[in-house]
mmCIF file of C-alpha atoms in Angstrom:
data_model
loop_
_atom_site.group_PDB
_atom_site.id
_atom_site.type_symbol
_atom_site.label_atom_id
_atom_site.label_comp_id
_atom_site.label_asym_id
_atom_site.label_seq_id
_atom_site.Cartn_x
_atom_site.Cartn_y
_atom_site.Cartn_z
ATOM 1 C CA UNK Q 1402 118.036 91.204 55.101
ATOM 2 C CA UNK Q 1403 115.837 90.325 57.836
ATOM 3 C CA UNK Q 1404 113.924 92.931 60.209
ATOM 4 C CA UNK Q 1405 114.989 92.537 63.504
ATOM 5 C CA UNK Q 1406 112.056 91.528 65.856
ATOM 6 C CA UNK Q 1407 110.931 94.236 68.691
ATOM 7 C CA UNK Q 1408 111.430 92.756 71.871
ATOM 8 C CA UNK Q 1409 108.186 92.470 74.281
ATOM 9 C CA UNK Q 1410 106.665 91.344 77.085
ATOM 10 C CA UNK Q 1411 103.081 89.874 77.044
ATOM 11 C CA UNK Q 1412 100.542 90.686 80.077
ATOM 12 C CA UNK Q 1413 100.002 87.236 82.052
ATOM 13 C CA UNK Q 1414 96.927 85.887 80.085
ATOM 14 C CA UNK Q 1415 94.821 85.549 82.889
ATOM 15 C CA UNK Q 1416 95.114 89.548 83.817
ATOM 16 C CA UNK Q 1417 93.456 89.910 80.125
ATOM 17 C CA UNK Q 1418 90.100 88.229 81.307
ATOM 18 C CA UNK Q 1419 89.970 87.196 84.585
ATOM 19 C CA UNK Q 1420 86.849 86.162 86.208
ATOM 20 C CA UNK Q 1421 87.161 88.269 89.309
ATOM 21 C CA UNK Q 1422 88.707 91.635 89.860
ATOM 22 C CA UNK Q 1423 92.333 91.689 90.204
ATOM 23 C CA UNK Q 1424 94.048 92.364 93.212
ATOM 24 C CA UNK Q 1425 95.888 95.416 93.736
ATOM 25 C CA UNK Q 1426 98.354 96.128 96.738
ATOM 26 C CA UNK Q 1427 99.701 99.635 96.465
ATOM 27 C CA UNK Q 1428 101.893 100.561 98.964
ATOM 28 C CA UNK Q 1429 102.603 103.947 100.403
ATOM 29 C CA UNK Q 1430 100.205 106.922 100.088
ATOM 30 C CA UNK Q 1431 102.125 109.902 100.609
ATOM 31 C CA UNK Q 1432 103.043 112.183 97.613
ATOM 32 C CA UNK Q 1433 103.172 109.453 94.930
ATOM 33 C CA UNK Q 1434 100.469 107.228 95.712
ATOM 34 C CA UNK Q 1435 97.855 109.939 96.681
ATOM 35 C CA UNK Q 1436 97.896 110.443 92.866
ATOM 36 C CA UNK Q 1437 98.446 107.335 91.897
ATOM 37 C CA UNK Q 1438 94.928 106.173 93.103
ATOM 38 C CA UNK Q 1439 93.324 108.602 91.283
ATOM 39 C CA UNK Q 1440 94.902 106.981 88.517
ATOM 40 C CA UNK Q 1441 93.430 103.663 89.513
ATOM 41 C CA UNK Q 1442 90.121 105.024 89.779
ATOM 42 C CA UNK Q 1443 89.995 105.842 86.229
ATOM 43 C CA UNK Q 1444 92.214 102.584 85.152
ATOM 44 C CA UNK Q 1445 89.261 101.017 86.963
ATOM 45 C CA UNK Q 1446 86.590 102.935 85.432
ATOM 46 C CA UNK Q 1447 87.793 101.785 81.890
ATOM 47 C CA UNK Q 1448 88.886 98.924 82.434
ATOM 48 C CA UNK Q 1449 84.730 97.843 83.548
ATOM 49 C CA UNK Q 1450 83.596 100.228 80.662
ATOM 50 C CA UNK Q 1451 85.465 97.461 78.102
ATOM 51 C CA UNK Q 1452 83.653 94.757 80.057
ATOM 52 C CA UNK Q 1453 86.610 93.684 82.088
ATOM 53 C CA UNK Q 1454 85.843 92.917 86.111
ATOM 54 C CA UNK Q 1455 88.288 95.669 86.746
ATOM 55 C CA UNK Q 1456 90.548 95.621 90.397
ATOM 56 C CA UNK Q 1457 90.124 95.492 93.716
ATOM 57 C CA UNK Q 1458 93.229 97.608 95.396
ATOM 58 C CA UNK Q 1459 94.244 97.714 98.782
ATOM 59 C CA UNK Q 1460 96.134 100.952 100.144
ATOM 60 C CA UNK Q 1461 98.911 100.292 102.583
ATOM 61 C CA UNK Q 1462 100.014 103.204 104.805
ATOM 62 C CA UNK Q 1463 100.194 103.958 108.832
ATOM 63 C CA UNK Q 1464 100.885 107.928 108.680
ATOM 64 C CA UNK Q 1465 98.461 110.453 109.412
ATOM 65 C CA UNK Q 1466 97.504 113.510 107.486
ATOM 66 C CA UNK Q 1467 99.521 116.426 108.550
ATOM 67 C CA UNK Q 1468 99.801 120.047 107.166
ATOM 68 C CA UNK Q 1469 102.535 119.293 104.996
ATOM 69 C CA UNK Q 1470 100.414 117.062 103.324
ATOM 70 C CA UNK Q 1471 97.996 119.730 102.296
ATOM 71 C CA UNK Q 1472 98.227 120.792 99.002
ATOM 72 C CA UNK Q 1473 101.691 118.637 97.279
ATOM 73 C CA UNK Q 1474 99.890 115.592 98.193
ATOM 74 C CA UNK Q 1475 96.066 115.001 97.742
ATOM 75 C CA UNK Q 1476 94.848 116.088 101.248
ATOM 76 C CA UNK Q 1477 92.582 118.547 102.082
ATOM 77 C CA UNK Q 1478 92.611 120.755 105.667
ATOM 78 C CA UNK Q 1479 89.426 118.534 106.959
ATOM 79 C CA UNK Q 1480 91.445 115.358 106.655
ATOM 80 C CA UNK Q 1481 93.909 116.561 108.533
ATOM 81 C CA UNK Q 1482 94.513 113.720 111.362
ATOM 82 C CA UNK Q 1483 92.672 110.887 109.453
ATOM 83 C CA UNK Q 1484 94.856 107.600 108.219
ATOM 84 C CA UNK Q 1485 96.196 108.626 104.709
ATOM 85 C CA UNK Q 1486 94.961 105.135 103.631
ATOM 86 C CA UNK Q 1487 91.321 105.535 104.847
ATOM 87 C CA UNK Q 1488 90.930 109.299 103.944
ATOM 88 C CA UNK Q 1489 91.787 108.304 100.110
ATOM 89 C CA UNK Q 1490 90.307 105.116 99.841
ATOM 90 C CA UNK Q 1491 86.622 106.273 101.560
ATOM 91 C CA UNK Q 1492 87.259 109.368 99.021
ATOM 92 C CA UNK Q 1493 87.635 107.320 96.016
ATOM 93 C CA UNK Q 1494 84.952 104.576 97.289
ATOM 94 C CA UNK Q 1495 82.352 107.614 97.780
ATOM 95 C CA UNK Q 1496 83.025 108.813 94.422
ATOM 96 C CA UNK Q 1497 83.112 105.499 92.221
ATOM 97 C CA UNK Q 1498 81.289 103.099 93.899
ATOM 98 C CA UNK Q 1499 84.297 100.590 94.614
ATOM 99 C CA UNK Q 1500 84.564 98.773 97.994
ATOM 100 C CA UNK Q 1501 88.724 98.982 98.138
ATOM 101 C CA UNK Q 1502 90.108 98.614 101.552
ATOM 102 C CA UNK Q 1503 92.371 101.426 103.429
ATOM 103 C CA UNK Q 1504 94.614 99.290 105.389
ATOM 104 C CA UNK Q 1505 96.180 101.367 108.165
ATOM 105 C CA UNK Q 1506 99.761 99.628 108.403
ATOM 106 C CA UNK Q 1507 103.563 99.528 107.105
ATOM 107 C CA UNK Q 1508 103.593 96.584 104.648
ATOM 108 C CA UNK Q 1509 106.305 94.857 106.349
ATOM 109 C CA UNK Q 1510 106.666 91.236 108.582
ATOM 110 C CA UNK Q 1511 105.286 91.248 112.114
ATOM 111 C CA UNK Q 1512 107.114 91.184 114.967
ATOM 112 C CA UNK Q 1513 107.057 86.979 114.841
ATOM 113 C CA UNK Q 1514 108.387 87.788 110.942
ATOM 114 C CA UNK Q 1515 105.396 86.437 109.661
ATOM 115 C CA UNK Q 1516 103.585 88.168 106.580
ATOM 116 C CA UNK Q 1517 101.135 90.515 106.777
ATOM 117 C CA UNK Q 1518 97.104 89.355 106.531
ATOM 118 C CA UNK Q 1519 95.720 90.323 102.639
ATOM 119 C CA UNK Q 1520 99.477 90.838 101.504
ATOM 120 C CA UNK Q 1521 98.866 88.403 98.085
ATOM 121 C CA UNK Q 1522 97.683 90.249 95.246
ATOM 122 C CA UNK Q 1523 98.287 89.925 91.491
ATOM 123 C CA UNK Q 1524 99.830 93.267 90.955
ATOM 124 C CA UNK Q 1525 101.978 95.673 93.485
ATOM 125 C CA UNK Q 1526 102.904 99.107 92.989
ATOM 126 C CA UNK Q 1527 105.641 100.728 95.050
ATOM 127 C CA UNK Q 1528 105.502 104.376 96.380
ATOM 128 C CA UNK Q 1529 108.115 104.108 98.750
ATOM 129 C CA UNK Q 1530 110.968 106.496 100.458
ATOM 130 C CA UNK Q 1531 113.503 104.567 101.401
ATOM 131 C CA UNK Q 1532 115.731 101.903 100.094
ATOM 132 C CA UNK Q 1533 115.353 99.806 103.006
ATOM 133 C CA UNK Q 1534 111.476 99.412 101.976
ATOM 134 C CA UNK Q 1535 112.119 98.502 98.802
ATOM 135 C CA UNK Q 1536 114.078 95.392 99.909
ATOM 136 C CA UNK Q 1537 111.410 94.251 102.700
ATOM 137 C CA UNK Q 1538 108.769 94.378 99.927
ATOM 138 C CA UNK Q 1539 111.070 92.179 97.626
ATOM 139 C CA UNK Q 1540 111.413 89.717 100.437
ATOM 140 C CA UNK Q 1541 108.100 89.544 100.765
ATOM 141 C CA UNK Q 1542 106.930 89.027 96.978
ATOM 142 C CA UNK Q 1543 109.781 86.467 96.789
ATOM 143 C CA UNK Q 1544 108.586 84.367 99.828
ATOM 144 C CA UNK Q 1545 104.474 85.041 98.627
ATOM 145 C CA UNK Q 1546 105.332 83.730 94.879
ATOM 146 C CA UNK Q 1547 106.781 80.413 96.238
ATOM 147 C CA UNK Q 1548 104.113 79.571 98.634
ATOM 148 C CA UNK Q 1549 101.495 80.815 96.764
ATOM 149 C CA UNK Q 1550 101.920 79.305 93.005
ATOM 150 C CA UNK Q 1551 98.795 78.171 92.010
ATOM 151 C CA UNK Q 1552 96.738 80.754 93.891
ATOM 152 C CA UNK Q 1553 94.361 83.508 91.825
ATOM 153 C CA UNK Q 1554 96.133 86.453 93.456
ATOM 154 C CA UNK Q 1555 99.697 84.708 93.021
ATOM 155 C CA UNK Q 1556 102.140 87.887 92.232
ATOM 156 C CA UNK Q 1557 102.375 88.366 88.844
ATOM 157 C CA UNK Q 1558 103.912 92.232 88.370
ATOM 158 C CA UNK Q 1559 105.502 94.763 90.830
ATOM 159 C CA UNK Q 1560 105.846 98.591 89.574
ATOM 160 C CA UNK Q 1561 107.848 100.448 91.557
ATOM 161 C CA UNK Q 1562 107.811 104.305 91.519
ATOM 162 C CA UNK Q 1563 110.413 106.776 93.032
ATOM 163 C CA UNK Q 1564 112.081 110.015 92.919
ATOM 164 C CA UNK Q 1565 114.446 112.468 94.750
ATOM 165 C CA UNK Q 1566 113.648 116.512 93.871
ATOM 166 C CA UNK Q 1567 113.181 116.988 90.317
ATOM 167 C CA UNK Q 1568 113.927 113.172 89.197
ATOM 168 C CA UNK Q 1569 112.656 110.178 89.080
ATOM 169 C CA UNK Q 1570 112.141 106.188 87.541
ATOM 170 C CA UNK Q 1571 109.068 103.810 87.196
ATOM 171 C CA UNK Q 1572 110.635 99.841 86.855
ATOM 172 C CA UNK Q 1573 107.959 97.402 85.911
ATOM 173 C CA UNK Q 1574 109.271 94.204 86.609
ATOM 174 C CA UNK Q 1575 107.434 89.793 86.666
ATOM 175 C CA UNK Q 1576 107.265 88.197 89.725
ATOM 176 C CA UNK Q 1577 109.007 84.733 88.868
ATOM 177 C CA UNK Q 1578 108.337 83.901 85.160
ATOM 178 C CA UNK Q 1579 105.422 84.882 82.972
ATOM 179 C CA UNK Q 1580 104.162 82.537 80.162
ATOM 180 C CA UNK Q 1581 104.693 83.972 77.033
ATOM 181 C CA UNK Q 1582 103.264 83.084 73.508
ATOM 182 C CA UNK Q 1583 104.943 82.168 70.560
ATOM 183 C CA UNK Q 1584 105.809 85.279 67.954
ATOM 184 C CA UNK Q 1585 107.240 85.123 64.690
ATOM 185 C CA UNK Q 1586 106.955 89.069 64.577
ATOM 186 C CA UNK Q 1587 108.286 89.670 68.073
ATOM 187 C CA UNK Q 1588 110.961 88.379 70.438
ATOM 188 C CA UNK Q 1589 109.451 87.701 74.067
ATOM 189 C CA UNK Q 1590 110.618 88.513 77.218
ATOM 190 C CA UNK Q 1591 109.163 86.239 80.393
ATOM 191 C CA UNK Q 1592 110.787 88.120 82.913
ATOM 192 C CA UNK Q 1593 111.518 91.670 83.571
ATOM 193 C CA UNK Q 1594 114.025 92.235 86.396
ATOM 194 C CA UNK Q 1595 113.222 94.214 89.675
ATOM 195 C CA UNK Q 1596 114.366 97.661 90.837
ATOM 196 C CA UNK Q 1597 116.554 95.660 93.926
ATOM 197 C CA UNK Q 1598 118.139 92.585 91.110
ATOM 198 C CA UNK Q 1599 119.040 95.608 88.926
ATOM 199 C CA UNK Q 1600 119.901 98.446 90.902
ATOM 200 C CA UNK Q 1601 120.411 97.399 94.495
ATOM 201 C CA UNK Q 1602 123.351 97.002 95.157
ATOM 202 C CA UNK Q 1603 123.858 101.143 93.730
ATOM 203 C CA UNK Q 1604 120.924 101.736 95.604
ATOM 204 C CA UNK Q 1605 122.451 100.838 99.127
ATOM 205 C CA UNK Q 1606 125.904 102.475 98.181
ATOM 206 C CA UNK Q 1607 124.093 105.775 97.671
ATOM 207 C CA UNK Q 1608 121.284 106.038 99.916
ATOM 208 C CA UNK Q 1609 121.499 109.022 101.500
ATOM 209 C CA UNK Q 1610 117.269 109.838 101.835
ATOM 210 C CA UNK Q 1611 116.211 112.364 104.619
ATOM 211 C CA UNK Q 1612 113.303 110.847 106.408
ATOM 212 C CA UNK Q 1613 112.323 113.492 108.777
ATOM 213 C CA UNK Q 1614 109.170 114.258 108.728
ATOM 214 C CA UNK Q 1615 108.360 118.256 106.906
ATOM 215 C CA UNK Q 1616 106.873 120.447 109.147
ATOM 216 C CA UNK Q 1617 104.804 122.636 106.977
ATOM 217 C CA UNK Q 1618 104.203 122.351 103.193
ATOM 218 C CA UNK Q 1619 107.165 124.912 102.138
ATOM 219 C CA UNK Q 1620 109.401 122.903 103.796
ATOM 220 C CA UNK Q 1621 108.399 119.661 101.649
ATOM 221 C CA UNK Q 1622 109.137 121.666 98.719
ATOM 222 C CA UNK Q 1623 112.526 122.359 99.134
ATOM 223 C CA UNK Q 1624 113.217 118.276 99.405
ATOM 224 C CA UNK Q 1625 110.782 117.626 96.210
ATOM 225 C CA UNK Q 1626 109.304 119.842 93.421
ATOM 226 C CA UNK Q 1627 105.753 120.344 93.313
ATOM 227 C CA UNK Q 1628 105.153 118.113 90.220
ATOM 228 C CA UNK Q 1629 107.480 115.501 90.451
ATOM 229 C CA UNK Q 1630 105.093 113.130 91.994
ATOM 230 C CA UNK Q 1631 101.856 113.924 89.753
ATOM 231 C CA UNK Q 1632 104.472 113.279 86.984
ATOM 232 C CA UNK Q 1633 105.967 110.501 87.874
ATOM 233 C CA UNK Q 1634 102.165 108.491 88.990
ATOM 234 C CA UNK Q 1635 100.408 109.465 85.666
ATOM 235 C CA UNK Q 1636 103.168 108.079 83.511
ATOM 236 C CA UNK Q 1637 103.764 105.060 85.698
ATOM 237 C CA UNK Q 1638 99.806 104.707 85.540
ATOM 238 C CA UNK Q 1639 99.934 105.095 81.770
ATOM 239 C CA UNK Q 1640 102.479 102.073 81.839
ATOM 240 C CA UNK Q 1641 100.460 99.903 83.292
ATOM 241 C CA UNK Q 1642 97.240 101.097 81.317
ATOM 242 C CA UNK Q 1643 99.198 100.622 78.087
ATOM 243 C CA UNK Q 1644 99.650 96.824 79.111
ATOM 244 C CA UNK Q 1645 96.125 96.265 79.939
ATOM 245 C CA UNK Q 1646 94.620 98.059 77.059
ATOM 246 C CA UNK Q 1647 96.985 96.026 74.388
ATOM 247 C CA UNK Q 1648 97.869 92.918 76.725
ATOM 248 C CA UNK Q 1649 101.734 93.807 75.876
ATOM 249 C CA UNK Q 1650 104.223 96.100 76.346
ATOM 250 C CA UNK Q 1651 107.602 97.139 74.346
ATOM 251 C CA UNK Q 1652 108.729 99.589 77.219
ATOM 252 C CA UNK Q 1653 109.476 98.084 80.914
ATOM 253 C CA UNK Q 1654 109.689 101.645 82.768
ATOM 254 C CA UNK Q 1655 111.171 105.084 82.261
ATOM 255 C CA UNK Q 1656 113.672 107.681 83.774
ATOM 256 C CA UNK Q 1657 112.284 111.272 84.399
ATOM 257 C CA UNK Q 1658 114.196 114.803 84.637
ATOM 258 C CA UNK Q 1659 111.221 117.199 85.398
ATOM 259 C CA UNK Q 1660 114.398 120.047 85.509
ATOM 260 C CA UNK Q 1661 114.758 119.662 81.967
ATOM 261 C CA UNK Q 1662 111.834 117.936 80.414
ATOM 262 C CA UNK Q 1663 113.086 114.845 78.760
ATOM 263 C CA UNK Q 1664 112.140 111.237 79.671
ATOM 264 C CA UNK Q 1665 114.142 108.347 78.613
ATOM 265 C CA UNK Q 1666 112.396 104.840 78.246
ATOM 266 C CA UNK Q 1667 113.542 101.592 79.794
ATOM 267 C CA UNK Q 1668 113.184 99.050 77.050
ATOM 268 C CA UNK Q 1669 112.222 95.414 77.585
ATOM 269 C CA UNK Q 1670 115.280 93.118 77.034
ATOM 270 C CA UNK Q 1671 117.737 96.190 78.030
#
């Protein structure tokens, strides 16, 4: 009887040793992505320590630090009325040395619908509140893989991370096709499917998010737990970690209930 082959996807060979560092948008730096760059930072870190050029990341995000930012997101009081963007990305460039750029706008089409300047990057990671975000950023990665193919910082992977109060997902999905090697021990996967070709339609039926803006810090916490969003980055960071450090990956993203502990994993090929 044979053993049924594990299904997985291989990292894009050139992300294994590329000559430069690769390009990282993220976009959004409230609760989420404030953590999730700390993350970076030490994905970075390792990823030079194993003699790998490491990334270059961009932050994308137009809000300023406010109280409610204090403390459930990784603000302090004297960066209160600073760019979120700039006050973590001169943080993190004071403390490791990098030269990543704070860009101080929505990552969205300009008012002539064109695409934003230093939008291509190989990887993109998601930290988004609304569904209508997601979408625009999908547009955008669709129209940026056709026109730029052949380029270095052509869009390879886009890892979206969300959650409402005590849940949330991380979907790790290809942008257009991925070459993959030929297994006799595993069955490959070139493309993983987005958040929006999997779930949007649901997504759109149900969106029901409350974008106000929280006044003050206890406020924020009765819309999302305290932890949800340090969960929710480390793991997603861990994801893509995982991939770097063994240039594949059996798991595409996961499902998280912080109420009740458990975590379910997205397999690749379900």
């Amino acid at each position: 009887m044979r053993t049924p082959k594990t299904n997985v996807h291989f990292l894009d060979n050139y992300l294994l040793s590329p000559t430069n560092p690769i390009r990282v948008n993220v976009i959004g730096a409230g609760g989420t992505g404030s953590k999730f760059m700390t993350a970076l930072m030490e994905i970075n870190h390792s990823l030079l320590e194993l003699n790998h050029p490491g990334l270059e990341v961009h932050l994308w995000d137009d809000d300023l630090i406010t109280s409610a930012n204090v403390g459930r997101q990784r603000f302090a009081e004297s960066e209160k009325g600073l760019f979120k963007s700039q006050a973590i990305i001169n943080r993190l460039n004071r403390w490791s040395g990098t030269n990543w750029k704070g860009i101080t706008e929505k990552f969205q089409r300009g008012e002539g619908g064109e695409i934003p300047l230093h939008a291509g990057a190989s990887i993109y990671v998601s930290c988004v509140d609304t569904v209508g975000s997601r979408f625009t950023i999908a547009e955008i990665l669709q129209e940026l893989n056709s026109k730029y193919a052949n380029h270095r910082d052509k869009g390879r992977y886009w890892l979206d991370l969300g959650n409402t109060k005590y849940t949330g997902q991380a979907i790790l999905s290809t942008i257009g096709k991925i070459e993959q090697p030929t297994s006799k021990k595993f069955k490959t996967f070139d493309s993983l499917p987005s958040i929006i070709a999997e779930y949007g339609d649901a997504m759109l039926s149900s969106e029901k998010e409350d974008n106000t803006p929280s006044c003050s810090l206890a406020e924020a916490l009765l819309k999302q737990d305290l932890f949800i969003n340090s969960t929710i980055a480390q793991m997603g960071a861990s994801l893509l970690w995982n991939m770097f450090k063994t240039g594949m990956t059996e798991n595409r993203g996961f499902f998280l209930n912080l109420k009740n502990f458990r975590t379910q994993p997205i397999c690749v090929g379900s």
